[in-house]
Every structure is written in C-alpha cells, then in structure tokens.
mmCIF file of C-alpha atoms and ligand atoms in Angstrom:
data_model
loop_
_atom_site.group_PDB
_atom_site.id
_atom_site.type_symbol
_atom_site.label_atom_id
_atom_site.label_comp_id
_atom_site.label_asym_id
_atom_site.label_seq_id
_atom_site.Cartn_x
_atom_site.Cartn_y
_atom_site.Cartn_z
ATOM 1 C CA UNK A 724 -134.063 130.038 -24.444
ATOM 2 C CA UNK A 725 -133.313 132.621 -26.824
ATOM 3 C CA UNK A 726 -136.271 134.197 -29.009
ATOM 4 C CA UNK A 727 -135.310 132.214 -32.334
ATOM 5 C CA UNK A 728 -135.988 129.029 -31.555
ATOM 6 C CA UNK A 729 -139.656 130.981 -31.107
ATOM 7 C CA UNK A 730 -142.250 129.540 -33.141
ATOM 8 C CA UNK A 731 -143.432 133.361 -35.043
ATOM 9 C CA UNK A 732 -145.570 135.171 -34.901
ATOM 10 C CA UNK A 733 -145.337 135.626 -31.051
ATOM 11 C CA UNK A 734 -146.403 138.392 -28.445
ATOM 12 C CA UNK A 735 -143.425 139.974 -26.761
ATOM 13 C CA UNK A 736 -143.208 141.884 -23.084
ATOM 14 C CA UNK A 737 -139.617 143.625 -22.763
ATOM 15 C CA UNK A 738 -139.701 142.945 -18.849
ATOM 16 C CA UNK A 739 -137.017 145.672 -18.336
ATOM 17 C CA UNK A 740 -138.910 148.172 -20.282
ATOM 18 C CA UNK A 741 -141.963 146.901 -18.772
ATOM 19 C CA UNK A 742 -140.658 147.348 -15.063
ATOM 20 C CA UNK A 743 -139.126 150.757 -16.564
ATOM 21 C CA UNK A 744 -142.601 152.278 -17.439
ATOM 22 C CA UNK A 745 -144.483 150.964 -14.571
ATOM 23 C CA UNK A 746 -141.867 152.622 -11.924
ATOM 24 C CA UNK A 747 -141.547 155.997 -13.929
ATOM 25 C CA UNK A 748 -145.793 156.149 -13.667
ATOM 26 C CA UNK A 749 -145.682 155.361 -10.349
ATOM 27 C CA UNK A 750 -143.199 157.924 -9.832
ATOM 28 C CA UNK A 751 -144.885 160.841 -11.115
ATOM 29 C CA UNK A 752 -147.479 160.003 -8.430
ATOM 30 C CA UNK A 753 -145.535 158.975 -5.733
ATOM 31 C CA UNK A 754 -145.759 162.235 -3.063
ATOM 32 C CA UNK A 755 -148.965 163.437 -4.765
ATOM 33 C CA UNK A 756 -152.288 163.328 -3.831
ATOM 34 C CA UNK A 757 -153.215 161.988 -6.715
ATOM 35 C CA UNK A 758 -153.623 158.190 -6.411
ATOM 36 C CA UNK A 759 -152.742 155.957 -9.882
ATOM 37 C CA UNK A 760 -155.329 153.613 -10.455
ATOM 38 C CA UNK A 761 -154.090 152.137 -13.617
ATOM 39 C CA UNK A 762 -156.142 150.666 -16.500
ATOM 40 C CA UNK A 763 -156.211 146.850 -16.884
ATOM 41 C CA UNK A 764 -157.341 146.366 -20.599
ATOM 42 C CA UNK A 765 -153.524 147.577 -21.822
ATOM 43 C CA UNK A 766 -152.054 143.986 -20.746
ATOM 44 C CA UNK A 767 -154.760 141.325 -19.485
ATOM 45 C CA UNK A 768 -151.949 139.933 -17.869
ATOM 46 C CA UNK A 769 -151.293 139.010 -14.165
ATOM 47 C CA UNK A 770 -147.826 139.691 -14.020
ATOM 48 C CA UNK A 771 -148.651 143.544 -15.310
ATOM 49 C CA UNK A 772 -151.276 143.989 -13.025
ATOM 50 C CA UNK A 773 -149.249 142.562 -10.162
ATOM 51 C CA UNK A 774 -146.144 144.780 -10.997
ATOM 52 C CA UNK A 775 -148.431 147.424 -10.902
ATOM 53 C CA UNK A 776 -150.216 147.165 -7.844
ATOM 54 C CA UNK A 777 -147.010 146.285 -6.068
ATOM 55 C CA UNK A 778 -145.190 149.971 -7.353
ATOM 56 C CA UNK A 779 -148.167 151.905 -5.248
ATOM 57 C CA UNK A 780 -151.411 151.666 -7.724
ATOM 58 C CA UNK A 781 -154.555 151.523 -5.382
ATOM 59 C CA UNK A 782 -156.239 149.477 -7.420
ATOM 60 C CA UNK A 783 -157.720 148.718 -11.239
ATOM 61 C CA UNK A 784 -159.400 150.170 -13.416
ATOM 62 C CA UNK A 785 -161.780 147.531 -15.919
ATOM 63 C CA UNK A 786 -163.735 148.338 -19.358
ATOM 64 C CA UNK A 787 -165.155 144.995 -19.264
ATOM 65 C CA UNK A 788 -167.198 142.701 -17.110
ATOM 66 C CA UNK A 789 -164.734 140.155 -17.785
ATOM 67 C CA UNK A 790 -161.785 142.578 -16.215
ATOM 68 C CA UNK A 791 -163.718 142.664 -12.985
ATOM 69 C CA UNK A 792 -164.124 138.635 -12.520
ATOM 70 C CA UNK A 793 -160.292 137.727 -13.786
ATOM 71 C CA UNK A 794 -159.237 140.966 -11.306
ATOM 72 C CA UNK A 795 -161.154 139.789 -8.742
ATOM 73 C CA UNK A 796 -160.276 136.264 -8.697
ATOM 74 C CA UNK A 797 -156.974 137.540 -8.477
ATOM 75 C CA UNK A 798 -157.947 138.884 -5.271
ATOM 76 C CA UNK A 799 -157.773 142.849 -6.266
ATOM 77 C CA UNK A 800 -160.626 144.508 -4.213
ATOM 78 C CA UNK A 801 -160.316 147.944 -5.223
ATOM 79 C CA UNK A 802 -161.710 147.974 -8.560
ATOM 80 C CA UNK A 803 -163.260 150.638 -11.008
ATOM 81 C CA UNK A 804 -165.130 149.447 -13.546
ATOM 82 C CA UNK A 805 -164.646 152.678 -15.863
ATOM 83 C CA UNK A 806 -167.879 151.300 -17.804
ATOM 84 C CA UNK A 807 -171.354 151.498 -18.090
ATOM 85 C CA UNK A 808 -173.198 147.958 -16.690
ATOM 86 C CA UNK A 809 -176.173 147.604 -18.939
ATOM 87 C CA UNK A 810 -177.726 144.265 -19.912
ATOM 88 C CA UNK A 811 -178.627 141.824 -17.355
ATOM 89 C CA UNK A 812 -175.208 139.684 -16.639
ATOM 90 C CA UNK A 813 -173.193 142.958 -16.370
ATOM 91 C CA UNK A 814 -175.903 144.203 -13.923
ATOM 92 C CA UNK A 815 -176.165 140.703 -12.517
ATOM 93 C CA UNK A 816 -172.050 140.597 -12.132
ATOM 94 C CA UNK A 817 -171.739 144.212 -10.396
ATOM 95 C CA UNK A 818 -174.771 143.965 -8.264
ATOM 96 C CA UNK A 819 -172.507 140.229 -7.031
ATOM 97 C CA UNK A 820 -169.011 141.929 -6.621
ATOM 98 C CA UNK A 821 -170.443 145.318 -4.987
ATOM 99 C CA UNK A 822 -172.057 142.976 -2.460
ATOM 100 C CA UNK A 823 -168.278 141.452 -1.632
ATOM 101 C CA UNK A 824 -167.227 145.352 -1.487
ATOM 102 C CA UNK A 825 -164.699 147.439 -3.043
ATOM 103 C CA UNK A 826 -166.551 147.712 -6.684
ATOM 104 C CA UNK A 827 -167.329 151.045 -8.305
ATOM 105 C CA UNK A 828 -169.054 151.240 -11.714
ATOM 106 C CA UNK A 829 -170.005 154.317 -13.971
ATOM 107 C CA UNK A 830 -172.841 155.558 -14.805
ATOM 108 C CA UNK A 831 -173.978 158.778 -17.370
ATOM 109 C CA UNK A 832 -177.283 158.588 -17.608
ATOM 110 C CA UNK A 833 -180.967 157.313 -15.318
ATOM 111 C CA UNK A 834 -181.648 154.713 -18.381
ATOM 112 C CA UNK A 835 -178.702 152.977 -17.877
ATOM 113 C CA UNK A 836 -178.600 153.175 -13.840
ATOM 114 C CA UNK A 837 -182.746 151.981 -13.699
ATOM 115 C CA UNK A 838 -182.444 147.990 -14.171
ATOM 116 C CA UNK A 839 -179.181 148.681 -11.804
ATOM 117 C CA UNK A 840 -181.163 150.218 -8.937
ATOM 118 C CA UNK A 841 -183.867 147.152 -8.622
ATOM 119 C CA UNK A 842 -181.405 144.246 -8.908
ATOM 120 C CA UNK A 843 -178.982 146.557 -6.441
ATOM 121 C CA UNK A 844 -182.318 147.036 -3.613
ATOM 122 C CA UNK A 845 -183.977 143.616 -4.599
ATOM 123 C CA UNK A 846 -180.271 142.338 -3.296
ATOM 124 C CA UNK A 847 -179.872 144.700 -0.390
ATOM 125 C CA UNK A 848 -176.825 145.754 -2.045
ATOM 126 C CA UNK A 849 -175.500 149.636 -2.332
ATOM 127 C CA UNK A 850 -173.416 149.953 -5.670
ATOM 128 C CA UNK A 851 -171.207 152.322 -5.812
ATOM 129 C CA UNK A 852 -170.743 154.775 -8.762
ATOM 130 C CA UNK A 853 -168.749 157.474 -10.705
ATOM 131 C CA UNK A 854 -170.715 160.201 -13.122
ATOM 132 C CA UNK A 855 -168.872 160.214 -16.373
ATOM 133 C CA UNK A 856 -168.832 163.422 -17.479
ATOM 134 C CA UNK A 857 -167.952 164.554 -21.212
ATOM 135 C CA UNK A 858 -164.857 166.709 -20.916
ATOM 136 C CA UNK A 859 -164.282 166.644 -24.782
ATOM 137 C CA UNK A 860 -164.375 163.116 -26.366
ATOM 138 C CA UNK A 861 -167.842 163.005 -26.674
ATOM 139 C CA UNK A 862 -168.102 158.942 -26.197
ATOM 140 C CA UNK A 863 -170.032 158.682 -22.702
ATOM 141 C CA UNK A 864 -170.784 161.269 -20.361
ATOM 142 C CA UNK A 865 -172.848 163.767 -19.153
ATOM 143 C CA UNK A 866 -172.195 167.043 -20.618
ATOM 144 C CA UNK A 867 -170.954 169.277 -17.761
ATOM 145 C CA UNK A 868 -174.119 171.542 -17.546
ATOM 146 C CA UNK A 869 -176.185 168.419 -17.471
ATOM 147 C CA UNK A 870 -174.239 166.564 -14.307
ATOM 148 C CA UNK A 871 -176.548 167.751 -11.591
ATOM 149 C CA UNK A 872 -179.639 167.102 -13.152
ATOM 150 C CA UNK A 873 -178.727 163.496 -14.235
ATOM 151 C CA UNK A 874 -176.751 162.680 -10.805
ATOM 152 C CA UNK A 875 -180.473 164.249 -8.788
ATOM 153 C CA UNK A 876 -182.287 161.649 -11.085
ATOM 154 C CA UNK A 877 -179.905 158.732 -10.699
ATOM 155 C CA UNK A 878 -179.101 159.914 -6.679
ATOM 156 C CA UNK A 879 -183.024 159.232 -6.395
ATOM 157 C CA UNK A 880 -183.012 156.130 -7.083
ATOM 158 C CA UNK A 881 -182.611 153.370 -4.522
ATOM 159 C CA UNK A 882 -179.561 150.810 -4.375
ATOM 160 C CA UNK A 883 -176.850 153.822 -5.761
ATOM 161 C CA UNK A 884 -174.404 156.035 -4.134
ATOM 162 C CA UNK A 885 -173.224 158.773 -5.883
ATOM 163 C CA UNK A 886 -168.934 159.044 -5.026
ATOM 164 C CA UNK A 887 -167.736 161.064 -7.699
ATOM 165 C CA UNK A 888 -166.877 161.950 -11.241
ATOM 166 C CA UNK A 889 -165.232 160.683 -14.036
ATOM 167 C CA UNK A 890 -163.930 161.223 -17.658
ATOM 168 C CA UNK A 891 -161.710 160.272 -19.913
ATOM 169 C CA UNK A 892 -160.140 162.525 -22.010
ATOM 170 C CA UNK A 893 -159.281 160.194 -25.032
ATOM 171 C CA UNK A 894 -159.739 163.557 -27.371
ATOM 172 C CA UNK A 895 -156.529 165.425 -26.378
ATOM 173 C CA UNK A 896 -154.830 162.317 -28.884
ATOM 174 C CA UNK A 897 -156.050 164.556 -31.947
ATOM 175 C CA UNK A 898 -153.972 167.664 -30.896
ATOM 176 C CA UNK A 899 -152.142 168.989 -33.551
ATOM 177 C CA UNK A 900 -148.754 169.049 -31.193
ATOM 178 C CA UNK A 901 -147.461 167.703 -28.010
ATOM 179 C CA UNK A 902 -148.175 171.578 -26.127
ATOM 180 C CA UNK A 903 -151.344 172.065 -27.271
ATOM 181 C CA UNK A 904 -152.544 168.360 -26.272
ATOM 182 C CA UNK A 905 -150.661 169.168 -22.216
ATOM 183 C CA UNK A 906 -153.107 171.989 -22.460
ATOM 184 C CA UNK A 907 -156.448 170.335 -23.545
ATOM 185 C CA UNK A 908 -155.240 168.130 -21.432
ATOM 186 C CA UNK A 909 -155.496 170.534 -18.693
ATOM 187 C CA UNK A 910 -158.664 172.267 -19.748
ATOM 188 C CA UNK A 911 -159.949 168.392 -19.381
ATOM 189 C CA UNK A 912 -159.335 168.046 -16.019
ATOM 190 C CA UNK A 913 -160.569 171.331 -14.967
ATOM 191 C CA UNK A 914 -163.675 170.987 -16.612
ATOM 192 C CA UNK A 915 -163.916 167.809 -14.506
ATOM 193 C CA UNK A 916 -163.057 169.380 -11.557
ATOM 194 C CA UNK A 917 -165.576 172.257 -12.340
ATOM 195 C CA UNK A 918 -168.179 169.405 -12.678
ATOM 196 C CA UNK A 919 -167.694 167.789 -8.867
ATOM 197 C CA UNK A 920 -167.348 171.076 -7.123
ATOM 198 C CA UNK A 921 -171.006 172.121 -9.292
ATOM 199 C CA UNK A 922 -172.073 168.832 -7.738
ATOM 200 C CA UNK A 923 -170.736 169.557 -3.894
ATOM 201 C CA UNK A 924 -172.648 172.656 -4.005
ATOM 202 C CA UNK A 925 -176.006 170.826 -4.986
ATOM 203 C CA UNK A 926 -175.374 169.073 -1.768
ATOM 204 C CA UNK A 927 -173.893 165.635 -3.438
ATOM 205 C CA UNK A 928 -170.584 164.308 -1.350
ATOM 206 C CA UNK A 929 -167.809 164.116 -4.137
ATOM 207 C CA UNK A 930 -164.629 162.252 -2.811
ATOM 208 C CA UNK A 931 -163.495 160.801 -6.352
ATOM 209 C CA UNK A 932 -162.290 163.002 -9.080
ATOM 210 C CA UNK A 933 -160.867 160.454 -11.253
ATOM 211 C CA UNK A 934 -158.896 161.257 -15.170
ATOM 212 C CA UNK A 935 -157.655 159.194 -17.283
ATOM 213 C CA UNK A 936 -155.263 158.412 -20.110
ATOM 214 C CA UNK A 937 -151.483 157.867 -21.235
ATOM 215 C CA UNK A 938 -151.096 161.137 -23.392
ATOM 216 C CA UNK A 939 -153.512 162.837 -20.784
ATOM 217 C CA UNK A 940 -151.043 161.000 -17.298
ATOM 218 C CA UNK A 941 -148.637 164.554 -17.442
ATOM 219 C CA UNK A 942 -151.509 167.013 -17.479
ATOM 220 C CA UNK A 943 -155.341 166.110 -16.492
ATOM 221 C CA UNK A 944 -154.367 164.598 -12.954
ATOM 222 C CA UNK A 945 -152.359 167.673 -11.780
ATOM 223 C CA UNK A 946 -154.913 169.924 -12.072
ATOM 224 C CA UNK A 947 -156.039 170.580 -8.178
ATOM 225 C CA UNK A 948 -159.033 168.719 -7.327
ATOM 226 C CA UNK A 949 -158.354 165.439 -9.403
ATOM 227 C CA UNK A 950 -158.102 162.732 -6.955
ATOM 228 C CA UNK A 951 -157.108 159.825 -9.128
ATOM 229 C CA UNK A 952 -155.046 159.179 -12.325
ATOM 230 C CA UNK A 953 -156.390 156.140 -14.791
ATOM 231 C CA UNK A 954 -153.712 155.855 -17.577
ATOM 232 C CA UNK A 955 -153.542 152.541 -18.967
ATOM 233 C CA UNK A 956 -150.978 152.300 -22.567
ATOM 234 C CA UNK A 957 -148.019 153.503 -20.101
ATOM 235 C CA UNK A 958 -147.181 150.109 -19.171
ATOM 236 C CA UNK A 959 -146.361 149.056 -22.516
ATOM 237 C CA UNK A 960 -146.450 151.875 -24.714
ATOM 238 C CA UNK A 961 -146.825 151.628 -28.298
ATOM 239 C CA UNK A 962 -146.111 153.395 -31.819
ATOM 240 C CA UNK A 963 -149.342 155.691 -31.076
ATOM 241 C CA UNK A 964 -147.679 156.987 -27.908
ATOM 242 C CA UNK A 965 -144.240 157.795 -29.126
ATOM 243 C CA UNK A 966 -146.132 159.849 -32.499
ATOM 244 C CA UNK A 967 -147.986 161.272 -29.389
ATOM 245 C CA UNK A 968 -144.853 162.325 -27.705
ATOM 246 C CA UNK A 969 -145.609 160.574 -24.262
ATOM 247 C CA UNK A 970 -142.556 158.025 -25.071
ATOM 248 C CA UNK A 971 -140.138 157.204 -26.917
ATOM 249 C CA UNK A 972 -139.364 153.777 -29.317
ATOM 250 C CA UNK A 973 -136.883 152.362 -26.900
ATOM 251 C CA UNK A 974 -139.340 152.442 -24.231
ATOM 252 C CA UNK A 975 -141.703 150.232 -26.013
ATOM 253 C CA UNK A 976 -142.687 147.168 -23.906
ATOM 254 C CA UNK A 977 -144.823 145.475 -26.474
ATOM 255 C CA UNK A 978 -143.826 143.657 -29.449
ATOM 256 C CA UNK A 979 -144.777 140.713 -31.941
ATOM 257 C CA UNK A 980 -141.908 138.740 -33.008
ATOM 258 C CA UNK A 981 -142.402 137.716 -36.929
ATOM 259 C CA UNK A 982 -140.333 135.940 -39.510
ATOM 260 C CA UNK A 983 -139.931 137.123 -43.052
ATOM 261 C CA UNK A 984 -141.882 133.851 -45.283
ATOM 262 C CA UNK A 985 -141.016 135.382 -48.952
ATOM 263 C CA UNK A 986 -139.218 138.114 -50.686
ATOM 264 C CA UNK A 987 -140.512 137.350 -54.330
ATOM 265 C CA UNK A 988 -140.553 140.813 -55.242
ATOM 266 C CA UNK A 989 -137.471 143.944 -54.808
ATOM 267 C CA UNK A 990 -138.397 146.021 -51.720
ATOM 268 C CA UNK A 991 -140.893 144.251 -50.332
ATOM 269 C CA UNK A 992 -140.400 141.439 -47.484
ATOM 270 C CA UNK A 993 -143.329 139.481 -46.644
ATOM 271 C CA UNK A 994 -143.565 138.563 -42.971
ATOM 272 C CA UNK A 995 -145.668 135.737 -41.390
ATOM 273 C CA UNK A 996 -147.436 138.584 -38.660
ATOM 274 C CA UNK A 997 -150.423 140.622 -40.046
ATOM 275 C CA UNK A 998 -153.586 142.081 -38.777
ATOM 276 C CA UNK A 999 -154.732 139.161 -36.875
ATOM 277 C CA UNK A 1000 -150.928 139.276 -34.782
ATOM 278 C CA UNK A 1001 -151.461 143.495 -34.582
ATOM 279 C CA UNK A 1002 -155.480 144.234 -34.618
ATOM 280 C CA UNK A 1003 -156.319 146.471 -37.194
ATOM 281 C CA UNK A 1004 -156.468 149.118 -34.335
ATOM 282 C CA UNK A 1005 -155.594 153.129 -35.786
ATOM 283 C CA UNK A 1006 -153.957 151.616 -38.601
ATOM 284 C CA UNK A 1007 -155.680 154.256 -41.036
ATOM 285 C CA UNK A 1008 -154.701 157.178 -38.797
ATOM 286 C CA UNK A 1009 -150.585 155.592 -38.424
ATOM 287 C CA UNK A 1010 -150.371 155.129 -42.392
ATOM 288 C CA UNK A 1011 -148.672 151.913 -41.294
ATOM 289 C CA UNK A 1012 -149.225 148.686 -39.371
ATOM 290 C CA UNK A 1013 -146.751 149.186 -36.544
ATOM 291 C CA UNK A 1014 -142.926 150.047 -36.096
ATOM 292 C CA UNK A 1015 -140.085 147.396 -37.306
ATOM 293 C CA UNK A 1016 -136.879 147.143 -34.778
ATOM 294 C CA UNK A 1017 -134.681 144.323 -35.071
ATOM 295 C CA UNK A 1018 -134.732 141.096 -32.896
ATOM 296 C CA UNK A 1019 -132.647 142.980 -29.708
ATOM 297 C CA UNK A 1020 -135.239 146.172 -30.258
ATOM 298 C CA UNK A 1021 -133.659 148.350 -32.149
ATOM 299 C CA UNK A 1022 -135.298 150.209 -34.797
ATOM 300 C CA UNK A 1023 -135.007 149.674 -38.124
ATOM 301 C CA UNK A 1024 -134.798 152.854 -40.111
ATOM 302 C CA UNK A 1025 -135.906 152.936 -43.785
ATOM 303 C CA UNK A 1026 -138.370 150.044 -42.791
ATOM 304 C CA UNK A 1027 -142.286 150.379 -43.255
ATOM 305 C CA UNK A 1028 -144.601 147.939 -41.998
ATOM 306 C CA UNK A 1029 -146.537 149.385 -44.706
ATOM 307 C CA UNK A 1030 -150.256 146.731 -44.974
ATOM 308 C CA UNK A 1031 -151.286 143.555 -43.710
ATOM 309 C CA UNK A 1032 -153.605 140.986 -44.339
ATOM 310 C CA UNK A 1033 -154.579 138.590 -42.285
ATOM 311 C CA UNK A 1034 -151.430 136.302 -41.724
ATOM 312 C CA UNK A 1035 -149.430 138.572 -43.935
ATOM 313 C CA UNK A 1036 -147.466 141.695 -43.433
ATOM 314 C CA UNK A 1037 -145.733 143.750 -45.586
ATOM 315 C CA UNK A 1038 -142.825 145.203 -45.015
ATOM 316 C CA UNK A 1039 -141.300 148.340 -47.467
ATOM 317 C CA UNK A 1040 -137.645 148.396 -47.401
ATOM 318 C CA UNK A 1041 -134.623 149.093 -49.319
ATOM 319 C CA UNK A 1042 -132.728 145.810 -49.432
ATOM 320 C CA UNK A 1043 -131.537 143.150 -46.938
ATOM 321 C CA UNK A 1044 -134.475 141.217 -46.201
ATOM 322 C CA UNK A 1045 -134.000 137.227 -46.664
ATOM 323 C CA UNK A 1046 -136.376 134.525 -46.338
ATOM 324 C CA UNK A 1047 -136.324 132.929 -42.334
ATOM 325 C CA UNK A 1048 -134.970 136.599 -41.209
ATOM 326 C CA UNK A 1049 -136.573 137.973 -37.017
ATOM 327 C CA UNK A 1050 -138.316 141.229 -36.904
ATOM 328 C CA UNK A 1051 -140.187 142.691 -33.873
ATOM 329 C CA UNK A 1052 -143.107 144.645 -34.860
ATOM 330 C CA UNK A 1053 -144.310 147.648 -31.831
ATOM 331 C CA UNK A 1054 -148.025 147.807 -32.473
ATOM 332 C CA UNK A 1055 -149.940 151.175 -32.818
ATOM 333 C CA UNK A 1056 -152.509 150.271 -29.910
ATOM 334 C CA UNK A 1057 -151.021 148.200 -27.756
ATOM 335 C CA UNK A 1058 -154.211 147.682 -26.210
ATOM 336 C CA UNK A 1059 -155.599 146.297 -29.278
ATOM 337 C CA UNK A 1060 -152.504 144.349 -30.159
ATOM 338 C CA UNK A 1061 -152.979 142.724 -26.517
ATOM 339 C CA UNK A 1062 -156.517 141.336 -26.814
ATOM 340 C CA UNK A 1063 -155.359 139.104 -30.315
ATOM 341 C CA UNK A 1064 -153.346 137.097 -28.388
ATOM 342 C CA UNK A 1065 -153.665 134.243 -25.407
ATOM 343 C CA UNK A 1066 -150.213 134.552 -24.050
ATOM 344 C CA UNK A 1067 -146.872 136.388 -23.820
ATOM 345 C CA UNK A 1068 -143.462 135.762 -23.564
ATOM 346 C CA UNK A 1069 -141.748 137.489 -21.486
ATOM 347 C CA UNK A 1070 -137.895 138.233 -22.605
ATOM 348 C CA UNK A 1071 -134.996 140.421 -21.373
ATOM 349 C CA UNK A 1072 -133.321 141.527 -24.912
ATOM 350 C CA UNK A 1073 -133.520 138.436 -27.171
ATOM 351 C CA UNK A 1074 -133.819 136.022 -23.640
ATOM 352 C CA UNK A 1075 -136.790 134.097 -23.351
ATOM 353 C CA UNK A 1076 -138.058 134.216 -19.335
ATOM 354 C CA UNK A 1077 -141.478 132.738 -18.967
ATOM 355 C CA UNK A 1078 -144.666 132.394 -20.691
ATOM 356 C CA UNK A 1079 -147.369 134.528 -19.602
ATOM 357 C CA UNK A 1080 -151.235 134.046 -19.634
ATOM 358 C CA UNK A 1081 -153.659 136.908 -20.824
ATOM 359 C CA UNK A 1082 -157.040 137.044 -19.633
ATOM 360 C CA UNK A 1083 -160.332 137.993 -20.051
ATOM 361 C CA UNK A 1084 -160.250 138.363 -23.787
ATOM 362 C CA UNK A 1085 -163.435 138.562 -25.804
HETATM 363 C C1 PLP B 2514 -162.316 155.010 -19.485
HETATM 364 C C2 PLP B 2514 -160.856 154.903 -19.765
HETATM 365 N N1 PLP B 2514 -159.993 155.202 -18.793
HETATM 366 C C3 PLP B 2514 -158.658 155.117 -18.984
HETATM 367 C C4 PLP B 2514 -158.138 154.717 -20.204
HETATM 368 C C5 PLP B 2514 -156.652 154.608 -20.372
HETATM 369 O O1 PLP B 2514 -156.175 155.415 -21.416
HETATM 370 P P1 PLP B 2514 -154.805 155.088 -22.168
HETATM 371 O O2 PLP B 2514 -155.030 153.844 -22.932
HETATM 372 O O3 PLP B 2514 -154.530 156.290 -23.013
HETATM 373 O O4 PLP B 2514 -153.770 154.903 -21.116
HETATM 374 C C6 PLP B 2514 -159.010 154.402 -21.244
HETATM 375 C C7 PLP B 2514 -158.492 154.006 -22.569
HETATM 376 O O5 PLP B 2514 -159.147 153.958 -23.564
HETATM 377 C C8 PLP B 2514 -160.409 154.493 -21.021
HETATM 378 O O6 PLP B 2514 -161.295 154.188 -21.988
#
C-alpha cells in the first residue's frame, strides 16, 4: 500500500532510518565498555525495542510503571526503571518484578525509598537501586555533596541494595552551541563519576555508573568510569535533535502524515494534523510546531509549521499548497509526539509495511 490511500493524520516510522539510527548507536558502543541501555519512552513500540535489543542494548531503560509491565511481558529482564517508585501501585509493581529479578529502580532521597523498604522486607524481596544524582538539570537527584549522606540513610534501610549512580543530564540541551553542550556534557559525566568513586570510598560497592541522553550519547558516557549509556530520542530523532546538532533532517525516523483541508487565505495552508497529532511538547522554545518534508521525506524549504490547534495546523508558505495535498510533519519531541498516538505505520519511502502497536501510553 502506498501512504495516500492513508486515512491522515497518521504516525509514521521510516524503518530504514529507524534501523539506520539504532545501528549507528549501537555502534558507537560496540568495543566499549560502556554498555547502551536505551530508553523505552522514545517509541512504546515492540518492534523499536526489539530492534534495539537485538543490535547489542543490554536491556531498557522505563520512566513509567507502565514501561516496566508492557517490557516485561515482552519478556525483557534487564530493566531500569530510571524513576522514582512512590505511591503504593508503583511500590506495589517494583517490589512484584524485583522479586522475578532483573529490576532496578532509582531512588534520590530516604522519603521516597521508606514505604519501598517495608513492602520490599514485608515481601522478602531485595530491590535493587540507582542514586540519582543532580549533575546539572536540577529535576531529581541528590546534589553531589549530598550522595553519601542520603545513600548511608537509604543503605540503612532494610529491603534495598545500593548498585550505583545515576543522572541524566537533560541540561546540556540549553547550550548555547553544539561544543560547549559536548563539554557540559562531559563535565556531566565526570561529576557523576566523581559522585560513585566519593561513594566507593565510604565503603558502598558501585558497579553502575549509568548517563543518559541523545545530545549527551557523544560525550557523558566516554568519560572513564561511566558504565552505561541511556539515550533514548536516537532511535527516531526529531526537529529538537537536528537544532541540537546530534542529527540531521534526513535521519528523522518519526513523522505524522497530514493532508492540507483548506487554503482560504494566501500563504497559509491549513492541514488536518495539530497539537493533538504532535503534543504541544517544546513548541514555545522551536517557534514552530515541527518540520514540513514532503510525502518521500524531503524537506520543504520556505515551509513553517508555524501554530496548531487542536485538529488544525498551520502551515506558512509561499504558494503551492492545494486542498487534498500529503505533508509529513517531524515533531520537535519525538517522545512526546509518540505518546498521542496508539499505533504506527511503518513505511519504507512512501511504502506502507505494517501497522505497529504502541504501548503503555497514559
Ligand atoms: C532519566 C532519563 N534517562 C534517559 C533519557 C533519554 O534522553 P533522550 O530523550 O535525550 O535520549 C531521558 C529523557 O528524558 C530521561 O529522562
């Protein structure tokens, strides 16, 4: 089938590109000791995670509790879940999948790892966990001089086990060029590093190290010391990444497929995608809604997906646009993008191949 007889808007995956970016990450790895453990909440999708895990990855990494379950019944049991568990089903879920083995869940603070100790020793059950440590984006984490302190009060605690450290260094985004953001990039992972060998000398055994981020995937985890590599946008990429300088548009996975419903008025097309097809993800930050290539990828210069309501888009442009017309619009986020949307088709150019779910969505 090719992608016009497509009912619009519809979520894209570039296979080619796809199978592209996941071999190029693996790659960078491959020969290192750096293991790639990459992040699941980019795709939601099966056939990404499968690709992934069969190029080398050593396992997942989750945000949410419904990550773990869909990885798990997929039979993946190496899984971080690069979150904090609080509130009793997410305590309930990775007390129940640490007790099958191969769970490790995050933790930054004795608050959040209390009601995780008693329903870990009222089960008999050791969980596993990371210390996220703040190396900069100030979201969760420890800050560094406060690691061994908070990992001696969670340590104390029954039902835990303390394997290592982990940030992600989501702040290197807002450099003001692609060198400087290699270098906070760096100066991330060293700080991290700094953090588990503080934490070795207090006596605590530190065999995880773990980064992670797309812009972060060329710097962070080749700092000696960092054991594992957690980039998750790198499978698809997205308009955010190639502004970032990680990529470039040809290389974008990720798409939504929309058809241009009115051009009442001279410049403007009006196309039948908006924020509900894209997420409203970084839109502020882009000035626009996404990138506009035609229907075989190919940008589309002096095209701006400018706003968009909620079934709307609007496209800026200086003439050609008629009513019925195929755009593909490459999302800022393609993580956001992802989680709008219940399934996939996966196409080679304008082919249609097959239909692919996407799970665990709010
Ligand atoms: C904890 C954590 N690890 C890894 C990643 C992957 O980063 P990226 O989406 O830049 O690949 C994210 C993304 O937000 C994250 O929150």
């Amino acid at each position: 089938m090719d992608l016009r007889e497509l009912d619009t808007p519809a979520l894209l995956v570039d296979v080619d590109r796809l199978d592209r970016n996941i071999a190029a990450m693996a790659k960078s790895f491959a020969g290192s000791e750096v293991a790639l453990r990459p992040h699941a909440k980019t795709s939601k999708c099966w056939e990404v995670a499968r690709r992934q895990l069969d190029a080398g990855a050593v396992g997942m990494t989750c945000s949410t509790a419904a990550e773990v379950t869909w990885l798990r019944a997929h039979g993946v049991t190496d899984l971080l879940w690069a979150n904090v568990p609080v509130g009793p089903g997410k305590v309930a879920l990775a007390v129940e999948v640490a007790r099958q083995g191969g769970l490790t869940v995050t933790l930054d603070s004795v608050e959040a790892a209390r009601p995780l100790s008693t329903a870990a020793a009222e089960a008999g059950v050791t969980v596993p966990f990371l210390l996220e440590v703040n190396t900069g984006h100030a979201r969760l984490g420890v800050e560094p001089d406060h690691a061994v302190a908070a990992a001696e009060a969670i340590t104390a605690l029954p039902g835990l086990r303390l394997r290592g450290v982990l940030t992600h260094e989501g702040h290197i985004a807002a450099s003001a060029d692609r060198t400087s953001l290699e270098e906070a990039g760096t100066a991330a992972g060293e700080r991290l590093v700094a953090v588990g060998e503080a934490l070795r000398l207090a006596g605590h055994p530190i065999d995880v190290v773990s980064v992670g981020s797309t812009p972060g995937a060329t710097s962070a985890p080749f700092v000696a010391g960092v054991t594992e590599a957690r980039p998750g946008t790198y499978a698809y990429h997205d308009a955010n990444q190639v502004r970032l300088g990680s990529t470039t548009i040809d290389r974008c996975a990720l798409t939504v497929l929309a058809r241009v419903v009115s051009v009442q008025r001279d410049g403007r097309a009006i196309i039948d995608a908006g924020v509900k097809a894209m997420s409203s993800d970084t839109i502020a930050v882009a000035g626009s809604v996404g990138v506009a290539v035609d229907p075989a990828g190919v940008p589309l210069p002096g095209v701006t997906f400018a706003e968009a309501n909620e079934e709307h888009g609007f496209l800026f442009h200086s003439g050609g646009f008629a009513v019925g017309d195929l755009v593909r619009l490459v999302p800022n986020h393609a993580c956001g993008t992802t989680n709008m949307w219940s399934h996939a088709y996966a196409v080679r150019r304008t082919e249609v191949l097959a239909e692919w779910p996407i799970a665990a969505r709010y």
